[in-house]
XYZ file of C-alpha atoms in Angstrom:
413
model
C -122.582 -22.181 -103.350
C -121.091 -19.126 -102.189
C -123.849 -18.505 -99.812
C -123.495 -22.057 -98.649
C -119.454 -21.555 -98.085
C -119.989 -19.324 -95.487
C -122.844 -21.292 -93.949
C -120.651 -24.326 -93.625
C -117.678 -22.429 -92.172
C -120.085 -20.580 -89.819
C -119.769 -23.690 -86.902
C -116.426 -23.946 -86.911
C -116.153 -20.317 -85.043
C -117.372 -21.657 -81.482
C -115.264 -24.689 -81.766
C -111.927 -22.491 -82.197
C -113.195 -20.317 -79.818
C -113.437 -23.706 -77.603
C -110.401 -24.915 -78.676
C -108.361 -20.978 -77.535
C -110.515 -21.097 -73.691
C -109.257 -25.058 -72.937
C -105.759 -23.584 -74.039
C -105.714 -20.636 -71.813
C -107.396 -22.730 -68.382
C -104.699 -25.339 -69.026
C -102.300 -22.557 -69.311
C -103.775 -21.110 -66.146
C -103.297 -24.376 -64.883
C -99.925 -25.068 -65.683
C -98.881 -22.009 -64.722
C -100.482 -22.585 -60.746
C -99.032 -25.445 -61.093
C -95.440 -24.039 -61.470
C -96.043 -21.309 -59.164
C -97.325 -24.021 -56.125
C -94.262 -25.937 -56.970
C -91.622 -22.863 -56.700
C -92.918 -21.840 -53.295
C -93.981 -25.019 -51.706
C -91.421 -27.448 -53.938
C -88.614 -26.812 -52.159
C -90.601 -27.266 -48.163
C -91.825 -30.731 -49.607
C -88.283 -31.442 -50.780
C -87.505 -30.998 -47.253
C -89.482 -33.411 -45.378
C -88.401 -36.126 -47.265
C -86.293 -38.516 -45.730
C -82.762 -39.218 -46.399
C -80.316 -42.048 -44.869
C -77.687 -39.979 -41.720
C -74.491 -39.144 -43.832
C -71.478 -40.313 -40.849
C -68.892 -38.067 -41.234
C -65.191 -38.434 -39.600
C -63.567 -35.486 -37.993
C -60.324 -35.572 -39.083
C -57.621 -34.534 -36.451
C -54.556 -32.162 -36.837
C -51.447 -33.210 -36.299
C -49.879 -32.058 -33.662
C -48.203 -28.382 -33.797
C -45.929 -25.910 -31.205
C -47.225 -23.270 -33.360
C -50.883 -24.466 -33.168
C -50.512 -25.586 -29.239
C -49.354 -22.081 -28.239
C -52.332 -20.444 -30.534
C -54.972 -22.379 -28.711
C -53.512 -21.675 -25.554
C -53.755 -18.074 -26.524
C -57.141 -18.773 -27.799
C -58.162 -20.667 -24.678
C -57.209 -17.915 -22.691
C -58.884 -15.092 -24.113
C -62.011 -16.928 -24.604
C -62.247 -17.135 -20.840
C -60.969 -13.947 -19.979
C -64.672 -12.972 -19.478
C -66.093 -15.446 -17.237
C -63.103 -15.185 -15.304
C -63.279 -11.264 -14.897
C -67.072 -12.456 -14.122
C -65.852 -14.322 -11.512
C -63.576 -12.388 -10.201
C -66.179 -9.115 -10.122
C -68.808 -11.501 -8.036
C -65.838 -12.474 -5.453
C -64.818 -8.707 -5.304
C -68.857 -8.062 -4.420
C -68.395 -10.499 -1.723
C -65.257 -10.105 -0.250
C -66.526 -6.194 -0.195
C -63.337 -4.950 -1.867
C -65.335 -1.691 -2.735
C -67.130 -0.516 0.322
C -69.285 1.882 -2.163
C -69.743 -0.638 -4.371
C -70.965 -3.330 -2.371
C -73.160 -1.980 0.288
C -75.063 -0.383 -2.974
C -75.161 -3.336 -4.624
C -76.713 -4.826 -1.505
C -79.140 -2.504 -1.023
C -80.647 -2.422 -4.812
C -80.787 -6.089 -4.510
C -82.395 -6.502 -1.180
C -84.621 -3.878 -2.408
C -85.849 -5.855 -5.960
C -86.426 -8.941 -3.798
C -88.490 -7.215 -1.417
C -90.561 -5.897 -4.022
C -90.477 -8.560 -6.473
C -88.446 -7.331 -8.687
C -85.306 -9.939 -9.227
C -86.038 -11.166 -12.227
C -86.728 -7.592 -14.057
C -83.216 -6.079 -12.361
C -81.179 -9.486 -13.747
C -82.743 -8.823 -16.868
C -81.906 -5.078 -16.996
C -78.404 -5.850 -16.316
C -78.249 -7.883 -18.970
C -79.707 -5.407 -21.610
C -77.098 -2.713 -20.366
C -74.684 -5.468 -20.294
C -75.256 -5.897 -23.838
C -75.007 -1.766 -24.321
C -72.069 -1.343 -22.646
C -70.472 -4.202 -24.989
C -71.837 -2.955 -28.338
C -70.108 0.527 -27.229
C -66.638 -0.775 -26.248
C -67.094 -2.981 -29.701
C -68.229 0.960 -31.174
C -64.301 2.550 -30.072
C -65.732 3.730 -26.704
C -63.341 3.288 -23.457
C -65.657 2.336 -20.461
C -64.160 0.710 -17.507
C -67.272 -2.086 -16.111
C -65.043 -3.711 -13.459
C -64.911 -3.539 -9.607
C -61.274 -5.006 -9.226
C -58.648 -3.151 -12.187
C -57.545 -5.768 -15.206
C -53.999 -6.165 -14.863
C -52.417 -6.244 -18.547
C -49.888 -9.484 -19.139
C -47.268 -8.983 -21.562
C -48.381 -10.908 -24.642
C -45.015 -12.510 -26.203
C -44.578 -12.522 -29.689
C -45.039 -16.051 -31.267
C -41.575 -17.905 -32.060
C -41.429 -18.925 -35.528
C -38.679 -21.802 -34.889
C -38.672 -23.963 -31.165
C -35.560 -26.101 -30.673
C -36.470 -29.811 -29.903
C -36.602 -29.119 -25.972
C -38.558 -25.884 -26.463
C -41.246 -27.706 -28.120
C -40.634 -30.961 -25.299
C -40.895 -28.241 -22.801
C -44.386 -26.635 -23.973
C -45.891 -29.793 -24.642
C -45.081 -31.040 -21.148
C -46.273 -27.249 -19.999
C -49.781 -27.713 -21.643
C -49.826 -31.250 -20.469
C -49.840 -29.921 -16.963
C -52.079 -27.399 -17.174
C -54.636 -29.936 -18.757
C -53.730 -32.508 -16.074
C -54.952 -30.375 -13.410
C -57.758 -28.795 -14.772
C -59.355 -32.018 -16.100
C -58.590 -33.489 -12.319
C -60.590 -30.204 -11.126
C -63.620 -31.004 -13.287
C -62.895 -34.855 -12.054
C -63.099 -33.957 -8.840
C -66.373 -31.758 -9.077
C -67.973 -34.533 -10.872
C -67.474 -37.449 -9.013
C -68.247 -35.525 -5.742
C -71.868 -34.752 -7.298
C -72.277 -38.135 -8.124
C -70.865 -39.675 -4.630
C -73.346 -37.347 -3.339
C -76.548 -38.751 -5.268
C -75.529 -42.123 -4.810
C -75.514 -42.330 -1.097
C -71.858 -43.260 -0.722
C -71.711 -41.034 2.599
C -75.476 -41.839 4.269
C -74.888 -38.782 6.059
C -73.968 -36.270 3.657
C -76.892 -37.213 1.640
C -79.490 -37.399 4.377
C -78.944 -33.439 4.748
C -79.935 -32.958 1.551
C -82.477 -35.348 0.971
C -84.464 -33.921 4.476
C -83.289 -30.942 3.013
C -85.492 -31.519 -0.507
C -88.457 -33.024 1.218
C -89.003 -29.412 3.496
C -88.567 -27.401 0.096
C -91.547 -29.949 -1.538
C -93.699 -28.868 1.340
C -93.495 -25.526 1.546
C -93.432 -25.291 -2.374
C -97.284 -27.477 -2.027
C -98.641 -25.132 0.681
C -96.802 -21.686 0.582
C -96.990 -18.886 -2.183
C -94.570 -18.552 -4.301
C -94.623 -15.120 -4.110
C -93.143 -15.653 -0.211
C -91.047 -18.668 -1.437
C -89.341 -16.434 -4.251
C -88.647 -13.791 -1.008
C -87.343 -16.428 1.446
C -84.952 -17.764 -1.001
C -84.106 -14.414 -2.254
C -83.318 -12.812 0.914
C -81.138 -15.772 1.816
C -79.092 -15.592 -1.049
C -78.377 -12.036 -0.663
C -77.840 -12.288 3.165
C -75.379 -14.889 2.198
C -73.799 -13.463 -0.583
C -73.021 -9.981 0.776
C -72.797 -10.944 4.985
C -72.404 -14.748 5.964
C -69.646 -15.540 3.295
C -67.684 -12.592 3.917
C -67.993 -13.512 8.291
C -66.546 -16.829 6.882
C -63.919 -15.981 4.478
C -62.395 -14.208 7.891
C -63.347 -16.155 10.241
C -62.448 -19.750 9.109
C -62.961 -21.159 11.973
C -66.126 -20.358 12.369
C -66.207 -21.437 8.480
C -65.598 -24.636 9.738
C -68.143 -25.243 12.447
C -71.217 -23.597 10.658
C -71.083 -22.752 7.287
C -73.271 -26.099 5.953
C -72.972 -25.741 2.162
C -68.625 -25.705 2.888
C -68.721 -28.613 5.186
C -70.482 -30.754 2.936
C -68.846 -30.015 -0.233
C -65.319 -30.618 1.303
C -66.279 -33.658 3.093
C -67.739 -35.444 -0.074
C -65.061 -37.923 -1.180
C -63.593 -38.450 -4.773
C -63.185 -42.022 -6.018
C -58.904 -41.857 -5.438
C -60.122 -40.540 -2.045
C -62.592 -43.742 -1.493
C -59.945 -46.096 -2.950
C -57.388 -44.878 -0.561
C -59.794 -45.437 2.147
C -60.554 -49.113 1.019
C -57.235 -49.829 0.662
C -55.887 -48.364 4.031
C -58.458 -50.494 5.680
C -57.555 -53.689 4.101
C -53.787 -53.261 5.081
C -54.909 -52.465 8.241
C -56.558 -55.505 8.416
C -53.485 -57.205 6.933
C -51.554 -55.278 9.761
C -53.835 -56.591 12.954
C -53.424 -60.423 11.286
C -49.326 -59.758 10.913
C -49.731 -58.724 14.600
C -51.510 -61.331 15.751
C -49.471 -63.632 13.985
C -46.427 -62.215 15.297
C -47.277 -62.203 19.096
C -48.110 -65.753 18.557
C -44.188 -66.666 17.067
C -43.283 -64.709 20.145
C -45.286 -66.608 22.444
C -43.828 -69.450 21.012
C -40.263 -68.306 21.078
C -37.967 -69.915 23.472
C -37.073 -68.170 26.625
C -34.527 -65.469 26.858
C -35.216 -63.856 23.724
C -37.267 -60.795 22.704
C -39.649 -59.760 20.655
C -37.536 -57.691 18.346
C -35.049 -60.153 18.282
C -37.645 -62.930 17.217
C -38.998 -60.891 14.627
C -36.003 -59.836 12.741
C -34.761 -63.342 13.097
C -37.849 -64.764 11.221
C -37.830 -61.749 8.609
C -36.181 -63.134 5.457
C -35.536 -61.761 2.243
C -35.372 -63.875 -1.357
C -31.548 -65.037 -0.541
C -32.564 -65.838 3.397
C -32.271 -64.486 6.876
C -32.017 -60.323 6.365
C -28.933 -60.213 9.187
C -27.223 -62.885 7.236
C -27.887 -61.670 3.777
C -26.225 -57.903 4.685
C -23.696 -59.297 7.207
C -25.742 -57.383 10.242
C -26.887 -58.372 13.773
C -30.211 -59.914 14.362
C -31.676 -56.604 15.751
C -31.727 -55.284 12.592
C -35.194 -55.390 10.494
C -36.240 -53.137 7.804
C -38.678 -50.966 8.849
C -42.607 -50.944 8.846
C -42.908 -48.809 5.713
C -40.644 -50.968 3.388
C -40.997 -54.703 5.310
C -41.421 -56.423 1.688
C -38.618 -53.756 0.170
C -38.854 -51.084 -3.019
C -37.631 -52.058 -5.754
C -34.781 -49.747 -7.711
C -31.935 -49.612 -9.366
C -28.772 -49.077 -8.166
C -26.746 -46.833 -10.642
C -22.679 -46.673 -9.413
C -21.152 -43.632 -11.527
C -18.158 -44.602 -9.733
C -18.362 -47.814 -11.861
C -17.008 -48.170 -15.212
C -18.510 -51.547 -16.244
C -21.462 -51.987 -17.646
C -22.220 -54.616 -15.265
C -21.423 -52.951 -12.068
C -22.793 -49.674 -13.127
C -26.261 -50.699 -13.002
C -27.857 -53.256 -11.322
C -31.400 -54.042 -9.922
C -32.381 -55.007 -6.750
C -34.440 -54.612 -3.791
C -33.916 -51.559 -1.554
C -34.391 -51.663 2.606
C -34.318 -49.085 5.225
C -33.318 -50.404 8.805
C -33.332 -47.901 12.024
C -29.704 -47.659 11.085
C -28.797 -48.521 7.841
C -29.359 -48.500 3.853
C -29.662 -52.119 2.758
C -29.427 -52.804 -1.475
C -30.066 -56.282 -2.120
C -28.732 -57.183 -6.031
C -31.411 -59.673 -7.527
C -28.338 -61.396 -9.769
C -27.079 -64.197 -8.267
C -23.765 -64.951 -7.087
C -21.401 -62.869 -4.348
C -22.708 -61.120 -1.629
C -20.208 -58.565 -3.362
C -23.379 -57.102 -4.862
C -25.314 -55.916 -2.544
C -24.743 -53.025 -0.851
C -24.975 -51.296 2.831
C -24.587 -48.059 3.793
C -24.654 -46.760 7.276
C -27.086 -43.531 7.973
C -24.155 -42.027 9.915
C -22.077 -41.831 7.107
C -24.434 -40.268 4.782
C -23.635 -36.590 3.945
C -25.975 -35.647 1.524
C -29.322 -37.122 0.347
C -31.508 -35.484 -2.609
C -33.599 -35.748 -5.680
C -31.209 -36.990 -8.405
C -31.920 -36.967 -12.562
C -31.203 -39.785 -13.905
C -31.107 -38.704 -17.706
C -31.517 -34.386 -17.706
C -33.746 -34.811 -20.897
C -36.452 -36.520 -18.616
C -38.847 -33.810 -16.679
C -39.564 -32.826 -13.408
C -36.454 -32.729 -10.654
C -35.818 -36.552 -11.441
C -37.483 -39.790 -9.975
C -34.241 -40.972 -8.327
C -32.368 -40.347 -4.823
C -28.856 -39.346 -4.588
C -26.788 -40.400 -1.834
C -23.881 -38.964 -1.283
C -21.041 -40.772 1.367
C -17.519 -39.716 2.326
C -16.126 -42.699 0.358
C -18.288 -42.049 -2.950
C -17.935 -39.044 -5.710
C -20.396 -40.051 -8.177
């Protein structure tokens, strides 16, 4: 029996042995496994798809303290394409003679030889240099015309009501014009796509078709050069002839007359309107010279015509006590309409009043739109006038005032 113990434990040997190789392949396993999903886990995770989160920006209320910082920001963020700009102009307008004619002659150079792209490439790289040693503490001066330093002013900590009226009206100015500047450029590009002048357009589309032609049969080796040499004939020679010469600006310089002949859209709704009231005009006209025709004899034209002109309470002579060879003129034939403010006045109802306001070869005609009295209107002889200028109605309001002060002999306010 003890000889047979052994025997019978004897098999069980391989089996354990069995049992310890399965347990370290499925720890190899697991353990690729977990290595597999560490390194590649988190790439998978990645692809997978996940619905757009929409996110609202939410806006700041509005500041002095953080309109005048980006302002400041504003401005020193393009301090450097400005003093880019201003660099390529002084290049041009040859304010360096040194400068310029060597800068003409290394570029005229690289494009003879091919060599544009390289030379705008290596002054980038030392563009880059120069900047990382100015950023370093170094002092190098990379500017044809000198920077002129503005007096930075201090921020205020407190603005007074009209302070902060006053620089909100200040930055709405400044963004009124520079977003009608980017208007403008825009709307001329597209007026100049969309065929709105046929013959604006027709330069540059004959203009396209030659540069597909020679770009199908000529190198562009010799198409690089031709454009190149152009450009820096143009640059450095033709626009500085022209900036003198304006002129000959005027007559010749192709690229100029076509920009500033492209309209805006306020420039092709003035257009369309100035032909429909000339239309309206030539039908008045016509209208006119046939009430003339059939006028009875022995009296004018002018006559006839102010006769016939009548205002919302009747005849114009009648309604201002004038003679019938008064009229109002072209410009205001239908009237402006305004208020009539009397400082002179101290009721409320005779201080202000609204009406209709005429101008006659010889007088200033205020017709009251209340009814009643004639008392209410008001004429004043051009004669008599001794002053006549912008006038604020309220001084809070901005600007030099939307209103028109007339001043008489017989008046104070």
């Amino acid at each position: 029996r003890t000889e047979e113990v052994p025997a019978a434990q004897q098999p069980a040997k391989p089996q354990a042995q069995a049992n310890g190789t399965d347990k370290r392949s499925h720890t190899v396993s697991s353990r690729l496994q977990k290595w597999f999903g560490d390194k590649f886990g988190e790439y998978v995770e990645d692809f997978r798809f996940q619905p757009e989160e929409s996110t609202v920006e939410t806006e700041e209320p509005l500041s002095a303290r953080r309109l005048t910082e980006n302002m400041r920001r504003l401005k020193r963020g393009a301090k450097p394409v400005t003093n880019f700009v201003k660099n390529l102009s002084a290049l041009s307008d040859w304010y360096s003679i040194y400068t310029s004619a060597i800068a003409f002659i290394i570029y005229m150079n690289a494009v003879w030889h091919g060599w544009a792209i390289p030379m705008f490439l290596f002054l980038a790289i030392l563009r880059l240099s120069l900047n990382y040693l100015i950023a370093r503490g170094w002092r190098i001066q990379w500017s044809i015309v000198p920077e002129v330093s503005e007096p930075m002013e201090p921020p205020k900590e407190d603005l007074t009501v009209s302070e902060k009226f006053q620089l909100v009206l200040d930055v709405a100015q400044k963004a009124q014009n520079l977003f009608g500047k980017m208007a403008d450029i825009l709307e001329k590009i597209k007026n100049l796509f969309m065929w709105v002048q046929p013959e604006i357009t027709q330069k540059l589309y004959i203009a396209l078709w030659a540069a597909f032609i020679a770009s199908c049969f000529l190198p562009y080796r010799i198409i690089g050069l031709a454009m190149g040499l152009y450009a820096g004939i143009k640059f450095f020679l033709i626009d500085f002839v022209f900036k003198r010469c304006p002129r000959l600006r005027a007559k010749y310089d192709t690229p100029y007359i076509i920009w500033t002949s492209l309209p805006t859209d306020p420039q092709l709704k003035d257009r369309s309107n100035a032909t429909v009231s000339r239309r309206v005009r030539l039908q008045t006209a016509a209208s006119r010279s046939y009430v003339g025709s059939s006028a009875p004899a022995g009296i004018s034209k002018d006559e006839d015509t102010s006769r016939f002109h009548t205002t919302k309470r009747g005849n114009f002579h009648e309604v201002f006590n004038l003679s019938e060879n008064e009229r109002p003129l072209a410009v205001c034939e239908n009237g402006w309409r305004c208020c009539l403010i009397n400082r002179d006045r101290k009721m409320p109802t005779d201080y202000i009043r609204n009406g209709v306001l005429y101008v006659t070869e010889n007088y200033l005609c205020f017709e009251s739109s209340k009814s009643g009295s004639s008392k209410r209107n008001k004429v004043i002889k051009l004669t008599d006038i001794t002053d006549i200028q912008k006038y604020k109605v309220l001084s809070v309001l901005p600007g030099s005032g939307m209103g028109i002060a007339v001043s008489t002999p017989s008046t104070q306010k």
